[in-house]
Coordinates of C-alpha atoms in Angstrom, one line a residue:
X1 CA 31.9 68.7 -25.2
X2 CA 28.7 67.8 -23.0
X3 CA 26.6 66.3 -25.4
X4 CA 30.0 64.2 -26.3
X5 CA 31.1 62.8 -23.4
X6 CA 26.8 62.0 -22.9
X7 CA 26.9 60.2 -25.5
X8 CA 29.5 58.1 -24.9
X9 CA 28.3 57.5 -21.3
X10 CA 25.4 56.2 -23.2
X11 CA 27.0 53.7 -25.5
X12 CA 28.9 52.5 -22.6
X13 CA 25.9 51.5 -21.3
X14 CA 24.2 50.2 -23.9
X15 CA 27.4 48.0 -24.9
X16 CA 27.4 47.0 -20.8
X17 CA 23.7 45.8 -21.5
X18 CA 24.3 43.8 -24.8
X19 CA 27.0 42.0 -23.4
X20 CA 25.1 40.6 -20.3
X21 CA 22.3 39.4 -22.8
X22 CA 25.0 37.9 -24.8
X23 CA 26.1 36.2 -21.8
X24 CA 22.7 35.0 -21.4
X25 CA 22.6 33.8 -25.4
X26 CA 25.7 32.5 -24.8
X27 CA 24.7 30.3 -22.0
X28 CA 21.6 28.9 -24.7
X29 CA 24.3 27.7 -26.7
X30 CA 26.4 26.0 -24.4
X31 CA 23.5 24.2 -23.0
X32 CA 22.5 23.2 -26.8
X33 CA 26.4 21.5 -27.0
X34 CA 25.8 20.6 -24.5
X35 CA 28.6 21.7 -22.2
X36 CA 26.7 22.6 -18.8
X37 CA 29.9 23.6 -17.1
X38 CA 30.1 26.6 -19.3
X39 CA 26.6 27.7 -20.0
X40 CA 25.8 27.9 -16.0
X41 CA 29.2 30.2 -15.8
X42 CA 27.6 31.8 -18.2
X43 CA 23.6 32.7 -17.0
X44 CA 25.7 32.7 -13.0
X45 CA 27.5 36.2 -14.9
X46 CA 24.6 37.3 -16.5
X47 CA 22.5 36.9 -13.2
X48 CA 24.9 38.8 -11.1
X49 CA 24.5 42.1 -13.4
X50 CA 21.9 44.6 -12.2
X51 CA 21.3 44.8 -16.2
X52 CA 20.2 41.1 -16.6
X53 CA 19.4 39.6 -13.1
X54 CA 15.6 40.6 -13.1
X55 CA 14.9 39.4 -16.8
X56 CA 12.9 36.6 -16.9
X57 CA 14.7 35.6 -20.1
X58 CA 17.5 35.2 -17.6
X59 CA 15.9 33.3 -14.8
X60 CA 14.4 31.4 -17.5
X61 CA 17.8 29.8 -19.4
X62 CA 19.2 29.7 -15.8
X63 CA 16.1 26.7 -14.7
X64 CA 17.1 24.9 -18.7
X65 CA 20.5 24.5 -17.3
X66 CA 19.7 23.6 -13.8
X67 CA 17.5 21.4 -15.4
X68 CA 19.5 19.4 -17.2
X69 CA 21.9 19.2 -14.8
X70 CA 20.2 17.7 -12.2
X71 CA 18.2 15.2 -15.0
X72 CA 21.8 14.3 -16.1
X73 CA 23.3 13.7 -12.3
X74 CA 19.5 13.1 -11.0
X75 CA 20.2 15.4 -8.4
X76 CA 17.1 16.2 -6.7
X77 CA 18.8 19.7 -5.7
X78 CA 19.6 20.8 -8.9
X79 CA 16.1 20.0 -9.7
X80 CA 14.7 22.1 -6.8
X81 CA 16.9 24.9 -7.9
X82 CA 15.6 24.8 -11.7
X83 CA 11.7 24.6 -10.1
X84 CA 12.7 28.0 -7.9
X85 CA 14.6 29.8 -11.3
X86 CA 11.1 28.8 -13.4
X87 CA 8.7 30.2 -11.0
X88 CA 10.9 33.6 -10.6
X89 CA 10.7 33.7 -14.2
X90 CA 6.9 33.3 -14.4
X91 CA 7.2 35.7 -11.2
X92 CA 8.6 38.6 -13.9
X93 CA 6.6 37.9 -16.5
X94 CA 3.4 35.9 -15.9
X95 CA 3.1 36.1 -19.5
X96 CA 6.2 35.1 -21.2
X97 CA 5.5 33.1 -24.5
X98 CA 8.7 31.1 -24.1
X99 CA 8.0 29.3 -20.7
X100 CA 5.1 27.5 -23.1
X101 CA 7.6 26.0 -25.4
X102 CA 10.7 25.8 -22.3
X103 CA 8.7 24.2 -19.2
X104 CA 6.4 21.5 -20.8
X105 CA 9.0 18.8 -21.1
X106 CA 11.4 20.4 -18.2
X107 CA 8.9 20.5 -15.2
X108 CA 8.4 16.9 -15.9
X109 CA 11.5 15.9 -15.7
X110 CA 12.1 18.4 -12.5
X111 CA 9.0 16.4 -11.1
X112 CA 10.8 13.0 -12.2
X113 CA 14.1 14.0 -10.5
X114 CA 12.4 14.4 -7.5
X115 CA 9.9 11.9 -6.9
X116 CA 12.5 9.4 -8.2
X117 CA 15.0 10.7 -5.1
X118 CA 11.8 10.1 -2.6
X119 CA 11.4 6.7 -4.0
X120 CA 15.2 5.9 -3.8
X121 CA 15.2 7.1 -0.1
X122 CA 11.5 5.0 0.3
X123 CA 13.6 1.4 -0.7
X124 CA 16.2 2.5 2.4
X125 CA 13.6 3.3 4.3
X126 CA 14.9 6.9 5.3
X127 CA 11.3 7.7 5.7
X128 CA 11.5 11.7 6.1
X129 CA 13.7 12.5 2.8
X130 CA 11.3 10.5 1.4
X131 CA 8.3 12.7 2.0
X132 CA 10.4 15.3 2.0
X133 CA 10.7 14.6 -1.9
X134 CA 7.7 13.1 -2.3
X135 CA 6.3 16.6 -0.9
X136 CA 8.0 18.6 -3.3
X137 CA 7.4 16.4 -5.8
X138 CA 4.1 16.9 -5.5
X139 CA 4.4 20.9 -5.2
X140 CA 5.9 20.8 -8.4
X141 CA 2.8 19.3 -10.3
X142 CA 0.5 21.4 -8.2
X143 CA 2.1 24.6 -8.9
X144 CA 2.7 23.8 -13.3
X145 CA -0.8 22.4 -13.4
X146 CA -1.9 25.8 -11.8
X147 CA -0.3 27.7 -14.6
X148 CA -2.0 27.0 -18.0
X149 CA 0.6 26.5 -19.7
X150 CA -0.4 24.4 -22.5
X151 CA -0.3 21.0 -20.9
X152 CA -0.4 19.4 -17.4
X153 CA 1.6 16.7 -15.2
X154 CA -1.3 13.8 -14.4
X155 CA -1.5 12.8 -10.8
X156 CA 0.5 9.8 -9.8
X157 CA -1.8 8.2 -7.4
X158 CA 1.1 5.6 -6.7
X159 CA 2.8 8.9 -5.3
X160 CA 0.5 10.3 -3.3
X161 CA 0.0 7.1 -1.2
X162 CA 3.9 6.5 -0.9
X163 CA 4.1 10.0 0.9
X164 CA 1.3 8.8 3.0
X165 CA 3.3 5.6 3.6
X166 CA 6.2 7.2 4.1
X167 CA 4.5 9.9 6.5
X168 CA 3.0 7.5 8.4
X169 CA 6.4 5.2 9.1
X170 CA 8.1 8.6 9.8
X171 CA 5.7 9.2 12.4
X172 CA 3.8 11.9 11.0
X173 CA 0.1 11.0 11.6
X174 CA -1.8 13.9 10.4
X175 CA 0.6 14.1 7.1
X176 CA -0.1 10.7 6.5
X177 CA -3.8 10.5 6.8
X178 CA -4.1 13.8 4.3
X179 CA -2.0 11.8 1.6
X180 CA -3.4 8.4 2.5
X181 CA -6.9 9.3 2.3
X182 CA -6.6 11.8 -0.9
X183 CA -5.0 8.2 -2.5
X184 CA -8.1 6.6 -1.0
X185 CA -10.0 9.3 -2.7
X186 CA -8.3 9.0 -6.3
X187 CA -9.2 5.1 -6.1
X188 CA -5.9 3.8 -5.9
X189 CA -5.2 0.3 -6.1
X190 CA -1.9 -0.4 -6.3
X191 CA -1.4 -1.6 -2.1
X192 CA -4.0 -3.2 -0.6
X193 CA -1.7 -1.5 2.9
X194 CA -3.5 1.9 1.7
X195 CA -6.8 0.6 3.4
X196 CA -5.0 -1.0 6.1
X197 CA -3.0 1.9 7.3
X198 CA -6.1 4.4 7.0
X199 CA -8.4 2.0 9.2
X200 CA -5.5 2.2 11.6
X201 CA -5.0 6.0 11.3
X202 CA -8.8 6.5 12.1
X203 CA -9.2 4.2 14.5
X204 CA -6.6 5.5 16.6
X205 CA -8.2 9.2 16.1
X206 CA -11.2 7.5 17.4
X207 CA -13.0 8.0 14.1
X208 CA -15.3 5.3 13.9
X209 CA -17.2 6.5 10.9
X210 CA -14.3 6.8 8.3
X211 CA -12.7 3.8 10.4
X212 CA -15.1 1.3 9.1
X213 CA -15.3 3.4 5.5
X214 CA -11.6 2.5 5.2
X215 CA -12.2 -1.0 5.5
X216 CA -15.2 -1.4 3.4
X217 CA -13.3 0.4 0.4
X218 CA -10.4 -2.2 1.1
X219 CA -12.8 -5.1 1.0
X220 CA -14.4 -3.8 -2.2
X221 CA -11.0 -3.0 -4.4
X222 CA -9.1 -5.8 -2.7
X223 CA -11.9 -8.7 -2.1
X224 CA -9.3 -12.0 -1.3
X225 CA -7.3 -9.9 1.2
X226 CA -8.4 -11.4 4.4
X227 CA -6.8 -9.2 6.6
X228 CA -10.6 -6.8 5.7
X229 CA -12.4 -9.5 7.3
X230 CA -10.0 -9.6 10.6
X231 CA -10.2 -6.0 10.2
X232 CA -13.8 -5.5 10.4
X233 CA -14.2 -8.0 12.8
X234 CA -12.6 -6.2 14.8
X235 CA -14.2 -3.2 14.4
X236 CA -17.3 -4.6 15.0
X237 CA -15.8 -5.9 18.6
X238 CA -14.4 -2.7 19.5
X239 CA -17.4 -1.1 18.6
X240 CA -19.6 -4.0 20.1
X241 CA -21.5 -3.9 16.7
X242 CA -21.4 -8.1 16.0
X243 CA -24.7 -8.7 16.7
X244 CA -25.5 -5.6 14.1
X245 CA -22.7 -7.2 11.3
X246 CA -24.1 -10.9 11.8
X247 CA -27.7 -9.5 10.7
X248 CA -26.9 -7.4 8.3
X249 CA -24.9 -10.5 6.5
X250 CA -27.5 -13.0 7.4
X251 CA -29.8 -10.1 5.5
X252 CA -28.0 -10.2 2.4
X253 CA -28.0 -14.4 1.9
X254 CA -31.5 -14.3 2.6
X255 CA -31.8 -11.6 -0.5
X256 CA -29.0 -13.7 -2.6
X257 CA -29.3 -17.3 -1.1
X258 CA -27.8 -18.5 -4.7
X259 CA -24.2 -16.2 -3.7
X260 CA -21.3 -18.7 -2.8
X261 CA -18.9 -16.0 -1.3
X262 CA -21.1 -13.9 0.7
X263 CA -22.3 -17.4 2.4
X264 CA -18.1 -17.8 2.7
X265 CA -18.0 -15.0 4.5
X266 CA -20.2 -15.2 6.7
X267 CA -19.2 -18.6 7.4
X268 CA -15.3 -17.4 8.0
X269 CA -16.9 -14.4 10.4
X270 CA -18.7 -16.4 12.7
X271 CA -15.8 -19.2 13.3
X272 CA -13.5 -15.8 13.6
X273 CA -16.3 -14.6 16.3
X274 CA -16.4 -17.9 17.7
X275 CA -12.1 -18.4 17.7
X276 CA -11.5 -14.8 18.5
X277 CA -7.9 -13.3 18.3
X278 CA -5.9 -10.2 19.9
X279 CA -4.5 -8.0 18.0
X280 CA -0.9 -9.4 17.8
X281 CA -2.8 -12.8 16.4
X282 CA -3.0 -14.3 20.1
X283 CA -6.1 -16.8 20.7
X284 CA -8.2 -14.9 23.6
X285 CA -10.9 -16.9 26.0
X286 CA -13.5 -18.4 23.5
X287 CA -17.1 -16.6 24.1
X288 CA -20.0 -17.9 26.0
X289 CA -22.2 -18.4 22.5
X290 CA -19.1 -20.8 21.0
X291 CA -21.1 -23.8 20.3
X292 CA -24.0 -21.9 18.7
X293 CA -21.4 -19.6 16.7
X294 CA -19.3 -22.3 15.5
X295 CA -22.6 -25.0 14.4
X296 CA -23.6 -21.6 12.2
X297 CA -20.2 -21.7 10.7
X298 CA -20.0 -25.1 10.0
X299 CA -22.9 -25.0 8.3
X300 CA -22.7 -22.0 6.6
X301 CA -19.4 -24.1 5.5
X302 CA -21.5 -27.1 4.2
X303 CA -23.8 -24.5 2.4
X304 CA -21.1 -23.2 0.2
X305 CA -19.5 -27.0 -0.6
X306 CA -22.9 -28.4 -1.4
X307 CA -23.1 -26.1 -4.5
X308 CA -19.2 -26.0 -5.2
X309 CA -17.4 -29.3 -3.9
X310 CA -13.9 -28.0 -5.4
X311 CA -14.2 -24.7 -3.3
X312 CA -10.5 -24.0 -1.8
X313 CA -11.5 -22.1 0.9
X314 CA -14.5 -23.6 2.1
X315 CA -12.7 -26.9 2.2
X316 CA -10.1 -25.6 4.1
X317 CA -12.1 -23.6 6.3
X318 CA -14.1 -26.7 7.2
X319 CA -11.1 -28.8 7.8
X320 CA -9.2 -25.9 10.3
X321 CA -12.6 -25.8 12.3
X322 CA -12.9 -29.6 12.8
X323 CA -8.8 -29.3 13.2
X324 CA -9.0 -26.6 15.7
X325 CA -11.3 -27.9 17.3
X326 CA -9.2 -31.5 17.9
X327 CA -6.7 -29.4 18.7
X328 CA -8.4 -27.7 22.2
X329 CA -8.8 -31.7 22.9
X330 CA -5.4 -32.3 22.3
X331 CA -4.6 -29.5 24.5
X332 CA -6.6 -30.7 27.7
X333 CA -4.9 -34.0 26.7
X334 CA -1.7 -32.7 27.4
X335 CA -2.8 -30.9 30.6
X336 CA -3.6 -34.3 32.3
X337 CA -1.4 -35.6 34.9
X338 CA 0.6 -38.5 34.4
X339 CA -1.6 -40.8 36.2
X340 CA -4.4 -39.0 34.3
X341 CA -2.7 -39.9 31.6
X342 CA -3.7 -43.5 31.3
X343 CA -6.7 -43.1 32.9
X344 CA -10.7 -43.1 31.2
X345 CA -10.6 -38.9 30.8
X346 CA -7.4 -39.6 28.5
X347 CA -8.6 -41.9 26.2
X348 CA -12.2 -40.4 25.7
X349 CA -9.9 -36.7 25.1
X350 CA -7.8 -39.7 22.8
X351 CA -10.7 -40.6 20.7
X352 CA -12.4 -37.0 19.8
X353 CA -9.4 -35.7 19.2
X354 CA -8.4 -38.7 17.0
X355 CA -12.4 -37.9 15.4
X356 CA -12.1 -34.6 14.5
X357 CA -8.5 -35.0 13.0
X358 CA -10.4 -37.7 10.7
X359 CA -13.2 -35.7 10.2
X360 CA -10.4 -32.8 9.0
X361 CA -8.7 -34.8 6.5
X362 CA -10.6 -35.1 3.9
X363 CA -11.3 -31.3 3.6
X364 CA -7.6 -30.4 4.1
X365 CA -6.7 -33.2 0.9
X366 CA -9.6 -31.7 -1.2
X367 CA -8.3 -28.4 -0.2
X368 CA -5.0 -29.2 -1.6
X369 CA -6.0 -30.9 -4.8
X370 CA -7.7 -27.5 -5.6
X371 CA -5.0 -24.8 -4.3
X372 CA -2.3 -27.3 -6.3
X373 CA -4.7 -27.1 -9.3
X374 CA -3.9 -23.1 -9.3
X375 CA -0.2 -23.5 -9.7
X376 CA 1.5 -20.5 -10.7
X377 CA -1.6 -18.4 -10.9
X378 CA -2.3 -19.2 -7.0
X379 CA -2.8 -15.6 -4.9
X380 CA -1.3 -14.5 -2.0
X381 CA -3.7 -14.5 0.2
X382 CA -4.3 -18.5 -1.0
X383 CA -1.1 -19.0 -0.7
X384 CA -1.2 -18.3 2.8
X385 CA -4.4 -20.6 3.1
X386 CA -2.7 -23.3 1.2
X387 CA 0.5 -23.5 3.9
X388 CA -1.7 -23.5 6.3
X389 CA -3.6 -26.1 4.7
X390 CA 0.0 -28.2 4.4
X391 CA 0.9 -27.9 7.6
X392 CA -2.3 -29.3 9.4
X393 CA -2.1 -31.9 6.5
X394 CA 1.7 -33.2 8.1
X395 CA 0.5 -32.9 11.6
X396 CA -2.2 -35.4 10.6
X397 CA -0.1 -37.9 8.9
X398 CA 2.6 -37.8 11.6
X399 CA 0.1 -39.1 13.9
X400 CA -1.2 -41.4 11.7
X401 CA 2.5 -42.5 11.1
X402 CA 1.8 -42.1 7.2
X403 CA 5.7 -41.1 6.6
X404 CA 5.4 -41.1 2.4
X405 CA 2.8 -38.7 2.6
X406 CA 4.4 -36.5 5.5
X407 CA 7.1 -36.7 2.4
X408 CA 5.1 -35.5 -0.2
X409 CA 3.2 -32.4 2.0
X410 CA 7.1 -31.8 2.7
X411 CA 8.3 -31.1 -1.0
X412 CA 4.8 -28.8 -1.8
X413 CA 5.6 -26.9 1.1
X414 CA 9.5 -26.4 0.1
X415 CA 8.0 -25.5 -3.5
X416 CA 6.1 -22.8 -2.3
X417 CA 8.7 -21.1 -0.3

């Protein structure tokens, strides 16, 4: 009677057994149908039995159909929760043949889910889910790359410097300089902000070095963006390094005489040196080398259009330091009192004001003829140069009362806009 009443204990068991692992069978089919609703009833039974709930079979079916849940509702939750049922599968079995075939395709789109939710929350600008996902995201790739499973998620350097971004708007300095620099690192060059941010991030930690590493890299990828040149320039303040940047330039044109841009930006340093700026774009008192650093530049100017009459920049360059400087007469003009006002001081301020607006002109109209000659193809940081270039181009013509062209700079300005 023992051994019976054994035995059937036994079969009980057994039968208890193969009916959680058809549970778990079952769920694979539902999630083939698909109908997710019952195949995660389905594993959620088979992963509440103490026969079943440390399989790694089970664990396993139960990250398919979190899986494809949260790719269908891209749900970056239901994602999460796949990514944690994966890993405790791997967990119970490091080994287990079928993660090979299962988790190729699924940790990508678990990754997807994710980084897709942190760049959703990046366009609102909730800056914390976003590295928040971004983060785990991340962890995602780190932790499937780490597991040799037959293939491996490549880095998305665009990624990596959105959490950095993201980091960096949410406040979080240190986060943002480990993602900002590793983007640095994998040569991203997708934002030219990547270079700007990190000079910031290093300057404010007071790390010079890396400070002026961060700009040099953004010169080199992005070589138009003139916001390298302010940058640098303003390093070289800070640091009270000009004197050591105007020699090491003036060092290189003397070993390429023959290269137009590095004589450009030279040129474009010394009239920044010699018109200097705060850092909220704010003119600041004019140093007491001005006349000596703005005759280098306007030569330095005149060197580049000699061998390249049509040059864009160098025209309008030129013109905005005859232009500016007609403007500081213009200025003291203004500052005269009304009996000064008619007076000899107001006509001699009159007439080199009037001279240099002349001697502007035809370096802002060349200057347009070549930006217009871009069209569509113009940059963005010429475009910038170009409505500059417009709008000293009406001042001029209002003063000279010449209404048709004030007209015509008008309608290129409203077409650029």
């Amino acid at each position: 009677m023992k051994k019976l009443l054994v035995s059937f204990l036994l079969c009980s068991a057994t039968f208890s057994v193969m009916a959680q692992r058809a549970k778990v069978s079952s769920a694979e089919e539902n999630l083939k149908k698909p109908d997710l609703e019952k195949a995660k009833a389905d594993i959620d039974a088979a992963l509440q039995n103490d026969k079943t709930k440390n399989d790694a079979k089970t664990w396993l079916v139960n990250g398919q159909i979190l899986e494809a849940m949260g790719t269908k509702a891209k749900d970056a939750s239901l994602a999460l929760q796949a990514f944690d049922s994966y890993k405790k599968a791997l967990e119970i079995d490091p080994k287990m043949k079928e993660a090979v075939l299962v988790m190729n395709q699924s940790m990508y789109n678990i990754y997807a889910v994710v980084a897709n939710a942190g760049y959703a929350a990046l366009n609102e600008q909730k800056w914390e889910p976003a590295v928040t996902n971004f983060s785990k995201a991340e962890e995602v790739v780190t932790y499937f790359n780490g597991k040799n499973l037959g293939s491996t998620i490549p880095t998305d350097t665009s990624l990596v410097f959105y959490t950095g971004y993201a980091a960096n708007q949410a406040g979080q300095k240190d986060q943002a300089l480990t993602y900002l620099q590793k983007a640095a690192d994998l040569q991203f060059k997708g934002e030219p902000a990547l270079y700007v941010i990190l000079g910031q991030l290093y300057e404010e930690k007071g790390d010079n070095a890396n400070w002026l590493k961060a700009i040099e890299q953004g010169k080199t990828v992005f070589p138009k963006d003139k916001r390298f040149n302010d940058m640098e320039m303003m390093y070289y303040t800070k640091t009270g390094k000009t004197t050591e940047l105007l020699s090491m330039l003036e060092k290189k044109i003397a070993e390429n005489p023959d290269d137009q841009q590095l004589q450009l930006d030279y040129a474009i340093r010394l009239d920044n040196l010699a018109n200097p700026h705060d850092e909220k774009g704010n003119e600041v008192a004019k140093p007491a080398n001005y006349e000596e650093l703005i005759g280098k530049a306007e030569a330095a100017y005149k060197k580049v259009l000699a061998a390249n009459p049509a040059d864009a920049i160098a025209n309008f360059q030129l013109g905005a330091l005859y232009f500016n400087k007609a403007v500081v007469y213009n200025k003291q003009l203004n500052d005269l009192n009304s009996k000064e006002q008619t007076g000899p001081k107001a006509k001699e301020l009159q007439g080199k004001m009037e001279a240099l607006m002349n001697q502007s002109l035809p370096f802002f109209e060349k200057a347009d003829e070549s930006f217009a000659a871009k069209g569509a193809n113009i940059e963005a940081s010429d475009k910038q140069s170009y409505e500059s270039c417009l709008y000293a181009l009406q001042k001029i013509y209002a003063i000279k009362n010449q209404t048709a062209k004030m007209d015509e700079v008008k309608k290129k300005l409203d077409a650029l806009k």
